[in-house]
Coordinates of N, CA and C in Angstrom, one line a residue:
M1278 N 86.0 5.2 123.7 CA 85.7 4.7 122.4 C 85.6 5.8 121.4
A1279 N 84.9 6.9 121.8 CA 84.8 8.0 120.9 C 86.1 8.7 120.6
K1280 N 87.0 8.8 121.5 CA 88.3 9.3 121.3 C 89.2 8.5 120.4
I1281 N 89.0 7.2 120.5 CA 89.8 6.2 119.6 C 89.3 6.4 118.2
I1282 N 88.0 6.5 118.0 CA 87.4 6.7 116.7 C 87.9 8.0 116.1
K1283 N 87.8 9.0 116.8 CA 88.3 10.3 116.3 C 89.8 10.3 116.0
A1284 N 90.6 9.7 116.8 CA 92.0 9.7 116.6 C 92.3 8.9 115.3
V1285 N 91.7 7.7 115.2 CA 91.9 6.9 114.0 C 91.5 7.6 112.7
H1286 N 90.3 8.3 112.8 CA 89.8 9.0 111.6 C 90.7 10.2 111.3
N1287 N 91.1 10.9 112.3 CA 92.0 12.1 112.1 C 93.4 11.7 111.5
C1288 N 93.9 10.6 112.0 CA 95.2 10.1 111.5 C 95.0 9.7 110.0
E1289 N 93.9 9.1 109.6 CA 93.7 8.7 108.3 C 93.5 10.0 107.4
S1290 N 92.7 10.9 107.8 CA 92.3 12.0 107.0 C 93.5 13.1 106.9
N1291 N 94.3 13.1 107.9 CA 95.5 14.0 107.9 C 96.7 13.4 107.3
G1292 N 96.7 12.2 106.9 CA 97.8 11.5 106.3 C 99.0 11.5 107.2
C1293 N 98.8 10.9 108.4 CA 99.9 10.9 109.4 C 101.1 10.2 108.8
N1294 N 102.3 10.7 109.1 CA 103.5 10.1 108.7 C 104.3 9.6 109.9
N1295 N 103.7 9.5 111.0 CA 104.5 9.2 112.2 C 104.3 7.7 112.6
G1296 N 104.1 6.8 111.6 CA 104.1 5.4 111.9 C 102.7 4.9 112.2
C1297 N 101.7 5.6 112.0 CA 100.4 5.1 112.4 C 99.8 4.2 111.3
K1298 N 100.4 4.1 110.2 CA 99.9 3.3 109.1 C 100.4 1.8 109.3
T1299 N 100.0 1.2 110.4 CA 100.4 -0.1 110.7 C 99.2 -1.0 110.6
N1300 N 99.4 -2.3 110.7 CA 98.3 -3.2 110.6 C 97.2 -2.9 111.7
H1301 N 97.6 -2.7 112.9 CA 96.6 -2.4 113.9 C 95.8 -1.1 113.6
H1302 N 96.5 -0.1 113.0 CA 95.8 1.1 112.6 C 94.8 0.8 111.6
Q1303 N 95.1 0.0 110.6 CA 94.2 -0.3 109.5 C 93.0 -1.1 110.1
I1304 N 93.3 -2.0 111.0 CA 92.2 -2.8 111.6 C 91.2 -1.8 112.3
F1305 N 91.8 -0.9 113.2 CA 90.9 0.0 113.9 C 90.1 0.9 112.9
Y1306 N 90.8 1.4 111.9 CA 90.2 2.2 110.9 C 89.0 1.5 110.2
D1307 N 89.3 0.3 109.8 CA 88.2 -0.5 109.1 C 87.0 -0.8 110.0
L1308 N 87.3 -1.1 111.3 CA 86.2 -1.4 112.2 C 85.4 -0.1 112.7
L1309 N 86.1 1.0 112.9 CA 85.5 2.1 113.6 C 85.2 3.3 112.7
V1310 N 85.9 3.4 111.6 CA 85.6 4.5 110.7 C 85.3 4.1 109.3
G1311 N 85.8 2.9 108.9 CA 85.6 2.5 107.5 C 84.2 2.4 107.0
R1312 N 84.0 2.1 105.7 CA 82.7 2.2 105.1 C 81.9 0.9 105.2
D1313 N 82.6 -0.2 105.8 CA 81.9 -1.5 105.9 C 80.9 -1.4 107.1
M1314 N 79.7 -1.0 106.9 CA 78.7 -0.8 107.9 C 78.4 -2.1 108.6
K1315 N 78.5 -3.3 107.9 CA 78.2 -4.5 108.6 C 79.2 -4.8 109.7
K1316 N 80.5 -4.6 109.5 CA 81.5 -4.8 110.5 C 81.2 -3.8 111.7
K1317 N 81.0 -2.5 111.4 CA 80.8 -1.5 112.4 C 79.6 -1.8 113.2
T1318 N 78.5 -2.2 112.5 CA 77.2 -2.5 113.2 C 77.4 -3.7 114.1
S1319 N 78.1 -4.7 113.6 CA 78.3 -5.9 114.4 C 79.1 -5.5 115.7
L1320 N 80.2 -4.8 115.5 CA 81.0 -4.4 116.7 C 80.3 -3.6 117.7
F1321 N 79.6 -2.6 117.2 CA 78.8 -1.7 118.2 C 77.6 -2.4 118.8
H1322 N 77.0 -3.3 118.0 CA 75.9 -4.1 118.7 C 76.5 -5.0 119.8
A1323 N 77.6 -5.5 119.6 CA 78.2 -6.4 120.7 C 78.6 -5.5 121.9
I1324 N 79.1 -4.3 121.7 CA 79.5 -3.4 122.8 C 78.2 -3.0 123.5
T1325 N 77.3 -2.5 122.7 CA 76.1 -1.9 123.4 C 75.2 -3.0 124.0
S1326 N 75.2 -4.2 123.4 CA 74.5 -5.3 124.0 C 75.0 -5.6 125.4
A1327 N 76.3 -5.5 125.6 CA 76.9 -5.7 126.9 C 76.6 -4.5 127.8
A1328 N 76.5 -3.3 127.3 CA 76.3 -2.1 128.1 C 74.8 -1.9 128.5
V1329 N 73.9 -2.3 127.7 CA 72.5 -2.0 128.0 C 72.0 -2.6 129.4
P1330 N 72.4 -3.8 129.7 CA 71.9 -4.2 131.1 C 72.6 -3.4 132.2
L1331 N 73.7 -2.8 131.9 CA 74.4 -2.0 132.9 C 74.0 -0.5 133.0
L1332 N 73.1 -0.1 132.1 CA 72.7 1.3 132.0 C 72.3 1.9 133.3
P1333 N 71.5 1.2 134.1 CA 71.1 1.8 135.4 C 72.3 2.2 136.3
D1334 N 73.4 1.6 136.1 CA 74.6 1.9 136.9 C 75.5 3.0 136.3
F1335 N 75.2 3.5 135.1 CA 76.0 4.5 134.4 C 75.8 5.8 135.1
D1336 N 76.8 6.6 135.0 CA 76.7 8.0 135.5 C 76.5 8.9 134.2
P1337 N 76.2 10.2 134.4 CA 75.9 11.0 133.2 C 76.9 10.9 132.1
Q1338 N 78.2 10.9 132.5 CA 79.3 10.9 131.5 C 79.3 9.5 130.8
G1339 N 78.9 8.5 131.4 CA 78.9 7.1 130.8 C 77.8 7.1 129.7
Y1340 N 76.6 7.7 130.0 CA 75.5 7.7 129.0 C 76.0 8.5 127.8
S1341 N 76.6 9.7 128.1 CA 77.0 10.5 127.0 C 78.1 9.9 126.2
N1342 N 79.1 9.2 126.8 CA 80.2 8.6 126.0 C 79.6 7.5 125.1
L1343 N 78.7 6.7 125.6 CA 78.2 5.6 124.8 C 77.4 6.1 123.7
A1344 N 76.5 7.1 123.9 CA 75.7 7.7 122.8 C 76.6 8.4 121.8
Y1345 N 77.6 9.1 122.3 CA 78.5 9.8 121.4 C 79.4 8.9 120.5
A1346 N 79.9 7.8 121.1 CA 80.7 6.9 120.3 C 79.9 6.3 119.2
C1347 N 78.6 5.9 119.4 CA 77.8 5.4 118.4 C 77.5 6.4 117.3
A1348 N 77.2 7.7 117.8 CA 76.9 8.7 116.9 C 78.0 9.1 115.9
I1349 N 79.2 9.2 116.4 CA 80.3 9.5 115.5 C 80.7 8.4 114.6
A1350 N 80.4 7.1 115.0 CA 80.7 6.0 114.2 C 79.5 5.8 113.2
D1351 N 78.5 6.6 113.3 CA 77.3 6.6 112.4 C 76.6 5.2 112.5
V1352 N 76.5 4.7 113.8 CA 75.8 3.4 114.0 C 74.7 3.6 115.0
I1353 N 73.5 3.1 114.8 CA 72.4 3.2 115.7 C 72.0 1.8 116.1
P1354 N 72.6 1.2 117.2 CA 72.2 -0.2 117.5 C 70.8 -0.3 117.9
K1355 N 70.1 -1.4 117.4 CA 68.7 -1.6 117.7 C 68.5 -2.9 118.5
F1356 N 67.6 -2.8 119.4 CA 67.2 -3.9 120.4 C 65.7 -4.1 120.4
E1357 N 65.3 -5.2 119.9 CA 63.9 -5.6 120.0 C 62.9 -4.4 119.8
G1358 N 63.0 -3.7 118.7 CA 62.1 -2.6 118.4 C 62.5 -1.3 118.9
S1359 N 63.6 -1.2 119.6 CA 64.0 0.2 120.1 C 65.5 0.3 119.8
T1360 N 65.9 1.6 119.9 CA 67.3 1.9 119.6 C 68.1 2.0 120.9
L1361 N 69.4 2.1 120.8 CA 70.2 2.3 122.0 C 69.8 3.6 122.6
F1362 N 69.5 4.6 121.8 CA 69.1 5.9 122.4 C 67.8 5.8 123.2
D1363 N 66.9 5.0 122.7 CA 65.7 4.7 123.5 C 66.0 4.1 124.8
Q1364 N 66.9 3.1 124.8 CA 67.3 2.4 126.0 C 68.0 3.4 127.0
I1365 N 68.8 4.3 126.5 CA 69.5 5.2 127.3 C 68.4 6.2 128.0
A1366 N 67.5 6.6 127.1 CA 66.4 7.5 127.6 C 65.6 6.8 128.7
N1367 N 65.2 5.6 128.5 CA 64.4 4.8 129.4 C 65.2 4.6 130.7
A1368 N 66.5 4.4 130.6 CA 67.3 4.2 131.9 C 67.4 5.5 132.7
I1369 N 67.5 6.6 132.0 CA 67.6 7.9 132.7 C 66.3 8.2 133.3
V1370 N 65.2 8.0 132.6 CA 63.8 8.3 133.1 C 63.5 7.5 134.3
A1371 N 64.1 6.2 134.4 CA 63.8 5.3 135.5 C 64.6 5.6 136.7
L1372 N 65.6 6.5 136.6 CA 66.4 6.9 137.8 C 65.5 7.6 138.8
K1373 N 65.8 7.3 140.0 CA 65.1 7.9 141.1 C 65.6 9.3 141.4
D1374 N 66.8 9.5 141.2 CA 67.5 10.8 141.5 C 68.2 11.4 140.3
L1375 N 67.7 12.4 139.8 CA 68.4 13.0 138.6 C 69.4 14.2 139.1
G1376 N 69.6 14.2 140.4 CA 70.5 15.3 140.9 C 71.9 15.2 140.4
G1377 N 72.4 14.1 139.9 CA 73.7 14.0 139.4 C 73.8 14.5 138.0
F1378 N 72.7 14.9 137.4 CA 72.7 15.4 136.0 C 72.7 16.9 136.0
K1379 N 73.8 17.4 135.7 CA 73.9 18.9 135.5 C 73.4 19.2 134.1
S1380 N 73.1 20.5 133.8 CA 72.6 20.8 132.5 C 73.6 20.4 131.4
Q1381 N 74.9 20.5 131.7 CA 75.9 20.2 130.7 C 75.9 18.6 130.4
A1382 N 75.7 17.8 131.4 CA 75.6 16.4 131.2 C 74.4 16.0 130.4
L1383 N 73.2 16.7 130.6 CA 72.1 16.4 129.8 C 72.2 16.8 128.4
S1384 N 72.9 18.0 128.2 CA 73.1 18.5 126.8 C 74.1 17.6 126.0
N1385 N 75.0 17.0 126.8 CA 76.0 16.1 126.1 C 75.3 14.8 125.6
I1386 N 74.3 14.4 126.3 CA 73.6 13.2 125.9 C 72.8 13.4 124.6
V1387 N 72.2 14.6 124.6 CA 71.3 15.0 123.4 C 72.2 15.3 122.3

């Protein structure tokens, strides 16, 4: 997700002339990069709502990717008084074995 957001944003800001100005490009831009926070918040809330119950099954890269995608989209999904980042932190703290977390994986999440 983060790579898609960056690619769409880069294409827009660099003025791509290689055919990326199509309807699907505009749709992605509006949803992932555009200024309409209501659409972005809605989309990311749907994605993260589906992801939160699965957080215990994520690997370090999965936690990092989810947090990073929301961060670069400038969206902080909220759930019953907590944020996605709180949910990720709680899921990591609840893990029995943090051996899979190398220092780089932890720094990527932060």
